[in-house]
mmCIF file of C-alpha atoms and ligand atoms in Angstrom:
data_model
loop_
_atom_site.group_PDB
_atom_site.id
_atom_site.type_symbol
_atom_site.label_atom_id
_atom_site.label_comp_id
_atom_site.label_asym_id
_atom_site.label_seq_id
_atom_site.Cartn_x
_atom_site.Cartn_y
_atom_site.Cartn_z
ATOM 1 C CA MET A 1 -0.204 0.516 -0.153
ATOM 2 C CA SER A 2 0.851 3.747 -0.860
ATOM 3 C CA ALA A 3 2.218 5.576 1.990
ATOM 4 C CA GLN A 4 -0.206 8.501 3.226
ATOM 5 C CA ILE A 5 0.912 12.147 1.612
ATOM 6 C CA ILE A 6 1.321 14.420 4.529
ATOM 7 C CA ASP A 7 0.300 17.633 2.496
ATOM 8 C CA GLY A 8 2.209 20.689 3.879
ATOM 9 C CA LYS A 9 -0.066 22.663 1.609
ATOM 10 C CA LYS A 10 -3.423 22.321 3.552
ATOM 11 C CA VAL A 11 -1.876 22.292 6.740
ATOM 12 C CA SER A 12 0.053 25.566 6.175
ATOM 13 C CA SER A 13 -3.346 27.041 4.896
ATOM 14 C CA ASP A 14 -5.038 26.030 7.672
ATOM 15 C CA ILE A 15 -2.621 27.610 10.156
ATOM 16 C CA LYS A 16 -3.183 30.718 7.925
ATOM 17 C CA ALA A 17 -6.308 30.775 7.886
ATOM 18 C CA GLU A 18 -6.387 30.575 12.124
ATOM 19 C CA LEU A 19 -3.936 33.260 11.977
ATOM 20 C CA ALA A 20 -5.726 35.358 9.985
ATOM 21 C CA ALA A 21 -8.397 34.862 12.317
ATOM 22 C CA GLU A 22 -6.190 35.998 15.193
ATOM 23 C CA VAL A 23 -4.770 38.994 13.517
ATOM 24 C CA ALA A 24 -8.348 40.175 12.382
ATOM 25 C CA GLU A 25 -9.088 40.189 16.238
ATOM 26 C CA LEU A 26 -5.834 42.108 17.324
ATOM 27 C CA LYS A 27 -6.372 44.574 15.034
ATOM 28 C CA LYS A 28 -9.532 45.221 16.305
ATOM 29 C CA GLY A 29 -7.747 46.033 19.555
ATOM 30 C CA GLY A 30 -5.417 48.218 17.588
ATOM 31 C CA LEU A 31 -2.342 45.878 17.425
ATOM 32 C CA GLU A 32 -0.999 45.470 13.715
ATOM 33 C CA PRO A 33 1.899 42.068 13.713
ATOM 34 C CA CYS A 34 4.752 43.431 11.893
ATOM 35 C CA LEU A 35 7.790 41.712 10.254
ATOM 36 C CA ALA A 36 10.479 43.576 8.727
ATOM 37 C CA VAL A 37 12.737 41.222 6.519
ATOM 38 C CA ALA A 38 16.217 42.309 4.879
ATOM 39 C CA LEU A 39 17.453 40.644 1.699
ATOM 40 C CA VAL A 40 21.008 40.996 0.800
ATOM 41 C CA GLY A 41 21.986 40.450 -2.881
ATOM 42 C CA ASP A 42 20.874 38.905 -5.636
ATOM 43 C CA ASP A 43 20.308 35.035 -4.612
ATOM 44 C CA PRO A 44 17.369 34.278 -6.776
ATOM 45 C CA ALA A 45 16.278 31.777 -4.420
ATOM 46 C CA SER A 46 15.964 34.470 -1.716
ATOM 47 C CA HIS A 47 14.289 36.216 -3.497
ATOM 48 C CA VAL A 48 11.074 33.406 -4.185
ATOM 49 C CA TYR A 49 11.765 32.986 -0.374
ATOM 50 C CA VAL A 50 11.239 35.850 0.446
ATOM 51 C CA ARG A 51 7.936 36.819 -1.891
ATOM 52 C CA ASN A 52 6.493 33.854 -0.520
ATOM 53 C CA LYS A 53 6.854 35.659 3.184
ATOM 54 C CA GLU A 54 5.092 38.669 1.781
ATOM 55 C CA GLU A 55 2.332 37.045 0.645
ATOM 56 C CA ALA A 56 1.521 35.194 3.371
ATOM 57 C CA CYS A 57 1.768 38.318 5.615
ATOM 58 C CA LYS A 58 -0.735 39.982 3.201
ATOM 59 C CA LEU A 59 -3.230 36.884 3.331
ATOM 60 C CA ILE A 60 -3.059 36.823 7.162
ATOM 61 C CA GLY A 61 -3.146 40.845 7.605
ATOM 62 C CA ILE A 62 0.496 41.200 8.771
ATOM 63 C CA LYS A 63 2.080 44.551 7.532
ATOM 64 C CA SER A 64 5.395 43.678 5.871
ATOM 65 C CA ILE A 65 8.323 45.721 5.472
ATOM 66 C CA LYS A 66 11.150 44.196 3.125
ATOM 67 C CA GLU A 67 14.667 46.200 2.922
ATOM 68 C CA GLN A 68 16.115 44.997 -0.461
ATOM 69 C CA LEU A 69 19.887 45.907 -0.161
ATOM 70 C CA PRO A 70 22.626 45.351 -2.418
ATOM 71 C CA ALA A 71 25.312 42.260 -2.784
ATOM 72 C CA SER A 72 27.901 44.855 -1.358
ATOM 73 C CA THR A 73 26.528 46.297 1.732
ATOM 74 C CA THR A 74 28.777 46.206 4.310
ATOM 75 C CA GLN A 75 28.342 44.692 8.199
ATOM 76 C CA GLU A 76 27.664 47.808 9.527
ATOM 77 C CA GLU A 77 25.073 48.602 7.442
ATOM 78 C CA LEU A 78 23.202 45.782 7.579
ATOM 79 C CA LEU A 79 23.949 45.753 11.307
ATOM 80 C CA ALA A 80 22.492 49.474 11.116
ATOM 81 C CA LEU A 81 19.350 48.731 9.640
ATOM 82 C CA VAL A 82 18.652 45.677 12.344
ATOM 83 C CA LYS A 83 19.134 47.906 15.219
ATOM 84 C CA SER A 84 16.791 50.567 13.472
ATOM 85 C CA TRP A 85 14.525 47.526 13.514
ATOM 86 C CA ASN A 86 15.149 46.457 17.123
ATOM 87 C CA ASP A 87 14.577 49.891 18.119
ATOM 88 C CA ASP A 88 11.405 50.869 16.101
ATOM 89 C CA PRO A 89 8.295 49.712 18.581
ATOM 90 C CA SER A 90 6.152 49.114 15.251
ATOM 91 C CA VAL A 91 8.140 46.653 14.499
ATOM 92 C CA HIS A 92 7.761 42.971 15.779
ATOM 93 C CA GLY A 93 9.779 40.630 13.703
ATOM 94 C CA ILE A 94 12.976 40.734 12.238
ATOM 95 C CA LEU A 95 14.289 38.361 9.970
ATOM 96 C CA VAL A 96 17.550 38.851 7.581
ATOM 97 C CA GLN A 97 16.932 36.223 4.990
ATOM 98 C CA SER A 98 19.941 33.823 4.981
ATOM 99 C CA PRO A 99 22.453 32.988 2.886
ATOM 100 C CA VAL A 100 24.422 36.508 3.436
ATOM 101 C CA PRO A 101 27.354 37.731 1.040
ATOM 102 C CA SER A 102 30.411 36.570 2.540
ATOM 103 C CA GLN A 103 32.069 40.237 3.886
ATOM 104 C CA ILE A 104 28.732 39.831 6.418
ATOM 105 C CA ASN A 105 29.310 37.969 9.482
ATOM 106 C CA GLU A 106 26.118 35.963 10.199
ATOM 107 C CA HIS A 107 26.743 35.081 13.326
ATOM 108 C CA GLU A 108 26.975 38.436 14.779
ATOM 109 C CA VAL A 109 23.983 40.048 12.888
ATOM 110 C CA LEU A 110 22.288 37.374 14.774
ATOM 111 C CA LEU A 111 23.606 38.456 17.720
ATOM 112 C CA THR A 112 22.468 41.724 16.976
ATOM 113 C CA ILE A 113 18.804 41.079 16.633
ATOM 114 C CA ASP A 114 16.907 41.709 19.630
ATOM 115 C CA PRO A 115 16.191 38.363 20.949
ATOM 116 C CA ALA A 116 12.405 39.439 21.752
ATOM 117 C CA LYS A 117 12.097 39.950 17.709
ATOM 118 C CA ASP A 118 13.674 37.114 16.307
ATOM 119 C CA VAL A 119 11.203 35.387 14.629
ATOM 120 C CA ASP A 120 13.802 32.937 13.058
ATOM 121 C CA GLY A 121 14.318 31.362 16.400
ATOM 122 C CA TRP A 122 17.821 31.376 15.305
ATOM 123 C CA HIS A 123 19.623 34.087 18.241
ATOM 124 C CA PRO A 124 22.099 31.869 20.371
ATOM 125 C CA PHE A 125 19.298 33.069 23.426
ATOM 126 C CA ASN A 126 16.933 31.323 21.561
ATOM 127 C CA VAL A 127 18.625 28.643 20.643
ATOM 128 C CA GLY A 128 19.295 28.122 24.258
ATOM 129 C CA GLN A 129 15.994 28.434 25.393
ATOM 130 C CA LEU A 130 14.859 25.511 22.693
ATOM 131 C CA MET A 131 17.513 23.722 24.606
ATOM 132 C CA VAL A 132 16.364 23.874 27.982
ATOM 133 C CA GLY A 133 12.573 23.094 26.866
ATOM 134 C CA GLU A 134 11.805 27.235 27.600
ATOM 135 C CA SER A 135 8.726 28.055 25.204
ATOM 136 C CA THR A 136 10.278 30.928 23.274
ATOM 137 C CA PHE A 137 10.540 31.217 19.317
ATOM 138 C CA GLU A 138 11.300 28.040 18.232
ATOM 139 C CA SER A 139 13.439 28.078 14.668
ATOM 140 C CA CYS A 140 10.623 27.812 11.835
ATOM 141 C CA THR A 141 11.303 24.812 9.678
ATOM 142 C CA PRO A 142 11.885 22.334 12.527
ATOM 143 C CA SER A 143 8.357 23.552 14.532
ATOM 144 C CA GLY A 144 6.916 22.998 11.238
ATOM 145 C CA ILE A 145 8.117 19.164 11.174
ATOM 146 C CA ILE A 146 6.360 18.689 14.619
ATOM 147 C CA GLU A 147 3.218 20.497 13.517
ATOM 148 C CA LEU A 148 2.930 18.448 10.270
ATOM 149 C CA LEU A 149 3.725 15.061 12.815
ATOM 150 C CA LYS A 150 0.944 16.230 15.178
ATOM 151 C CA ARG A 151 -1.819 17.445 12.576
ATOM 152 C CA TYR A 152 -1.415 13.911 11.504
ATOM 153 C CA ASN A 153 -1.307 12.243 14.461
ATOM 154 C CA ILE A 154 2.307 10.421 14.484
ATOM 155 C CA GLU A 155 3.104 9.351 17.681
ATOM 156 C CA MET A 156 6.386 10.776 18.734
ATOM 157 C CA ALA A 157 5.997 9.564 22.373
ATOM 158 C CA GLY A 158 8.583 6.236 22.262
ATOM 159 C CA ALA A 159 9.236 6.221 18.244
ATOM 160 C CA LYS A 160 12.752 6.294 17.521
ATOM 161 C CA ALA A 161 13.286 9.432 15.521
ATOM 162 C CA VAL A 162 16.414 9.349 13.151
ATOM 163 C CA ILE A 163 17.407 12.446 11.517
ATOM 164 C CA VAL A 164 20.243 12.874 8.716
ATOM 165 C CA GLY A 165 22.006 16.299 8.912
ATOM 166 C CA ARG A 166 23.266 18.179 11.894
ATOM 167 C CA SER A 167 22.793 21.884 10.524
ATOM 168 C CA ASN A 168 21.821 24.670 12.874
ATOM 169 C CA ILE A 169 18.594 25.516 11.360
ATOM 170 C CA VAL A 170 17.612 21.944 10.862
ATOM 171 C CA GLY A 171 19.175 18.864 12.324
ATOM 172 C CA LYS A 172 20.019 20.529 15.976
ATOM 173 C CA PRO A 173 16.887 22.116 16.554
ATOM 174 C CA VAL A 174 14.251 19.504 15.195
ATOM 175 C CA ALA A 175 16.681 16.504 17.315
ATOM 176 C CA LEU A 176 15.516 18.831 20.364
ATOM 177 C CA LEU A 177 11.877 19.604 19.547
ATOM 178 C CA LEU A 178 11.289 15.598 18.815
ATOM 179 C CA LEU A 179 13.265 14.507 22.310
ATOM 180 C CA HIS A 180 10.736 17.194 23.903
ATOM 181 C CA ASN A 181 8.111 15.171 22.592
ATOM 182 C CA ASP A 182 9.487 12.141 24.156
ATOM 183 C CA ALA A 183 10.958 10.425 21.079
ATOM 184 C CA THR A 184 14.274 8.294 21.239
ATOM 185 C CA VAL A 185 16.772 10.751 18.964
ATOM 186 C CA GLU A 186 19.207 9.393 16.740
ATOM 187 C CA ILE A 187 21.241 12.372 14.545
ATOM 188 C CA CYS A 188 23.467 10.657 11.274
ATOM 189 C CA HIS A 189 25.741 12.877 9.162
ATOM 190 C CA SER A 190 28.379 12.655 6.610
ATOM 191 C CA ARG A 191 30.756 10.737 8.970
ATOM 192 C CA THR A 192 28.216 8.343 10.129
ATOM 193 C CA LYS A 193 28.929 4.633 9.888
ATOM 194 C CA ASP A 194 27.228 2.418 7.683
ATOM 195 C CA LEU A 195 24.036 5.147 7.369
ATOM 196 C CA ALA A 196 21.293 2.829 5.928
ATOM 197 C CA ALA A 197 21.564 0.511 8.851
ATOM 198 C CA GLU A 198 20.304 3.678 11.501
ATOM 199 C CA THR A 199 17.825 4.857 9.074
ATOM 200 C CA LYS A 200 16.285 1.619 8.666
ATOM 201 C CA THR A 201 15.594 1.631 12.457
ATOM 202 C CA ALA A 202 13.539 4.903 12.180
ATOM 203 C CA ASP A 203 9.632 5.389 13.015
ATOM 204 C CA ILE A 204 10.272 9.049 12.149
ATOM 205 C CA LEU A 205 12.549 9.762 9.712
ATOM 206 C CA VAL A 206 13.802 13.728 8.494
ATOM 207 C CA ALA A 207 15.948 13.732 5.688
ATOM 208 C CA ALA A 208 17.907 17.331 5.703
ATOM 209 C CA ILE A 209 20.813 16.728 4.114
ATOM 210 C CA GLY A 210 20.969 18.846 0.833
ATOM 211 C CA LYS A 211 21.504 16.105 -1.733
ATOM 212 C CA PRO A 212 18.755 15.407 -4.262
ATOM 213 C CA LYS A 213 16.902 11.794 -3.466
ATOM 214 C CA PHE A 214 19.731 11.160 -1.527
ATOM 215 C CA ILE A 215 17.432 8.636 1.076
ATOM 216 C CA THR A 216 16.147 5.448 -1.097
ATOM 217 C CA ALA A 217 13.734 2.861 -0.639
ATOM 218 C CA ASP A 218 16.419 0.085 1.345
ATOM 219 C CA MET A 219 17.336 2.955 3.860
ATOM 220 C CA VAL A 220 13.671 3.088 5.220
ATOM 221 C CA LYS A 221 11.828 0.671 7.593
ATOM 222 C CA PRO A 222 8.743 -0.517 6.181
ATOM 223 C CA GLY A 223 5.862 2.007 8.069
ATOM 224 C CA ALA A 224 8.057 4.565 8.904
ATOM 225 C CA ALA A 225 7.386 8.277 8.360
ATOM 226 C CA VAL A 226 9.502 10.267 6.505
ATOM 227 C CA ILE A 227 9.650 13.765 6.815
ATOM 228 C CA ASP A 228 11.595 15.569 3.716
ATOM 229 C CA VAL A 229 13.370 18.727 4.087
ATOM 230 C CA GLY A 230 14.921 18.514 0.788
ATOM 231 C CA MET A 231 15.143 21.695 -1.693
ATOM 232 C CA ASN A 232 17.313 20.503 -4.539
ATOM 233 C CA ARG A 233 17.301 22.519 -8.048
ATOM 234 C CA THR A 234 17.693 20.172 -10.360
ATOM 235 C CA GLU A 235 17.270 20.044 -14.325
ATOM 236 C CA GLU A 236 13.603 18.211 -13.626
ATOM 237 C CA GLY A 237 12.609 20.714 -11.536
ATOM 238 C CA LEU A 238 12.234 21.208 -7.089
ATOM 239 C CA CYS A 239 13.118 17.609 -5.411
ATOM 240 C CA GLY A 240 13.866 16.533 -2.060
ATOM 241 C CA ASP A 241 16.245 14.412 -0.452
ATOM 242 C CA VAL A 242 14.250 11.482 -0.533
ATOM 243 C CA ASP A 243 13.667 9.147 -3.576
ATOM 244 C CA PHE A 244 9.847 9.967 -2.831
ATOM 245 C CA GLU A 245 8.330 7.490 -5.674
ATOM 246 C CA ALA A 246 10.294 4.470 -4.102
ATOM 247 C CA VAL A 247 10.000 5.681 -0.649
ATOM 248 C CA LYS A 248 6.520 5.769 -0.513
ATOM 249 C CA GLU A 249 5.788 2.454 -1.516
ATOM 250 C CA VAL A 250 7.914 1.724 1.418
ATOM 251 C CA ALA A 251 6.456 4.234 4.261
ATOM 252 C CA ALA A 252 2.968 4.633 6.161
ATOM 253 C CA ALA A 253 3.364 8.417 5.675
ATOM 254 C CA ILE A 254 5.500 11.025 3.456
ATOM 255 C CA THR A 255 5.760 14.742 2.996
ATOM 256 C CA PRO A 256 6.332 15.488 -0.462
ATOM 257 C CA VAL A 257 8.355 18.053 -2.049
ATOM 258 C CA PRO A 258 7.240 20.716 -3.322
ATOM 259 C CA GLY A 259 3.863 20.595 -1.140
ATOM 260 C CA GLY A 260 5.699 19.736 2.309
ATOM 261 C CA VAL A 261 7.579 21.064 5.142
ATOM 262 C CA GLY A 262 8.767 23.961 3.387
ATOM 263 C CA LEU A 263 5.222 25.539 3.155
ATOM 264 C CA MET A 264 5.280 24.996 6.953
ATOM 265 C CA THR A 265 8.223 27.162 7.661
ATOM 266 C CA VAL A 266 6.152 30.156 6.196
ATOM 267 C CA ALA A 267 3.232 29.466 8.041
ATOM 268 C CA MET A 268 4.957 29.297 11.652
ATOM 269 C CA LEU A 269 7.023 32.303 10.449
ATOM 270 C CA MET A 270 3.863 34.151 10.604
ATOM 271 C CA GLY A 271 2.734 32.379 13.653
ATOM 272 C CA ASN A 272 6.024 33.782 15.335
ATOM 273 C CA THR A 273 5.671 36.940 14.289
ATOM 274 C CA VAL A 274 1.719 37.096 15.664
ATOM 275 C CA LYS A 275 3.342 35.823 19.449
ATOM 276 C CA ALA A 276 6.277 38.583 18.718
ATOM 277 C CA ALA A 277 3.517 41.256 18.446
ATOM 278 C CA LYS A 278 1.422 39.631 21.383
ATOM 279 C CA GLN A 279 3.816 39.483 23.740
ATOM 280 C CA GLN A 280 5.759 43.053 23.084
ATOM 281 C CA ALA A 281 2.013 44.262 23.313
ATOM 282 C CA GLY A 282 1.619 42.511 26.580
ATOM 283 C CA VAL A 283 -1.033 40.631 25.547
ATOM 284 C CA VAL A 284 0.530 37.581 26.801
ATOM 285 C CA GLU A 285 3.251 36.918 28.883
ATOM 286 C CA ARG A 286 6.797 37.502 28.143
ATOM 287 C CA SER A 287 8.571 34.702 28.048
ATOM 288 C CA ILE A 288 11.837 36.351 27.027
ATOM 289 C CA VAL A 289 13.720 39.424 29.088
HETATM 290 N N1 LIG B 1 16.730 30.975 4.155
HETATM 291 C C1 LIG B 1 16.033 29.952 3.992
HETATM 292 N N2 LIG B 1 15.370 30.003 4.813
HETATM 293 C C2 LIG B 1 15.202 30.577 5.890
HETATM 294 C C3 LIG B 1 14.750 30.989 6.896
HETATM 295 O O1 LIG B 1 13.570 29.791 7.124
HETATM 296 N N3 LIG B 1 14.854 32.016 7.648
HETATM 297 C C4 LIG B 1 15.615 32.849 7.233
HETATM 298 N N4 LIG B 1 16.205 34.158 7.763
HETATM 299 N N5 LIG B 1 16.603 32.606 5.889
HETATM 300 C C5 LIG B 1 16.711 31.549 4.872
#
């Protein structure tokens, strides 16, 4: 039997509809959530991602500010922009689209963003909050994965979760979130010995490698839930890290690419922006200083 397709398009539009209703109420009370995005340089994929974020803001009723900066932008110029948004009470969420040009020190940029406005959940303060299990801004792709698993009633407690990829923006934070949801978690990476032997133990397999169709059917345990975080641009178009056509015949549930995790990232970012606005307006308790 072919796997259930986890429909990120449907879940992300449900979440956006829920947020739109919430924002309409907030606006009645005089609070308009606002997300400010800096886009440095000419990376074509980044332009697409930022446009998707702007469209989601529009749909939900979130105000969006976009600063498009030239590839030659200096560190000082970018930091000055971030600081101006930190100091602007009408801006609730700040995001600097990644990747940035090589003259920019991205870590320093992240450290400069006010953690209370860090809707990406990438500031080391928020990463630390995630580590200790405190409510904070969770990184959007990992929290989108958890949301998909929850909405499809895929049991995390006691499940063996194997993550392939150890990046700061997906592999490590999704491991922590799965752990907080009582999964038994293993992170694999390029130096893992006998990767297939590890991935075959997974009830939940998360592929975040960045290599097209890297996870093949023989690497998947029958009945597993397979989450594909890959976004690889190939000659045949956008393609995930999982060999979807073959793996869907082995897995019990699987996310497609496109139409899976990618759409969830934007939905969770919108949720974080609304949360940031409510925290800064004192509508909900601030979880951070
Ligand atoms: N580049 C690709 N995905 C993301 C994201 O979620 N946030 C930021 N800031 N940059 C990205």
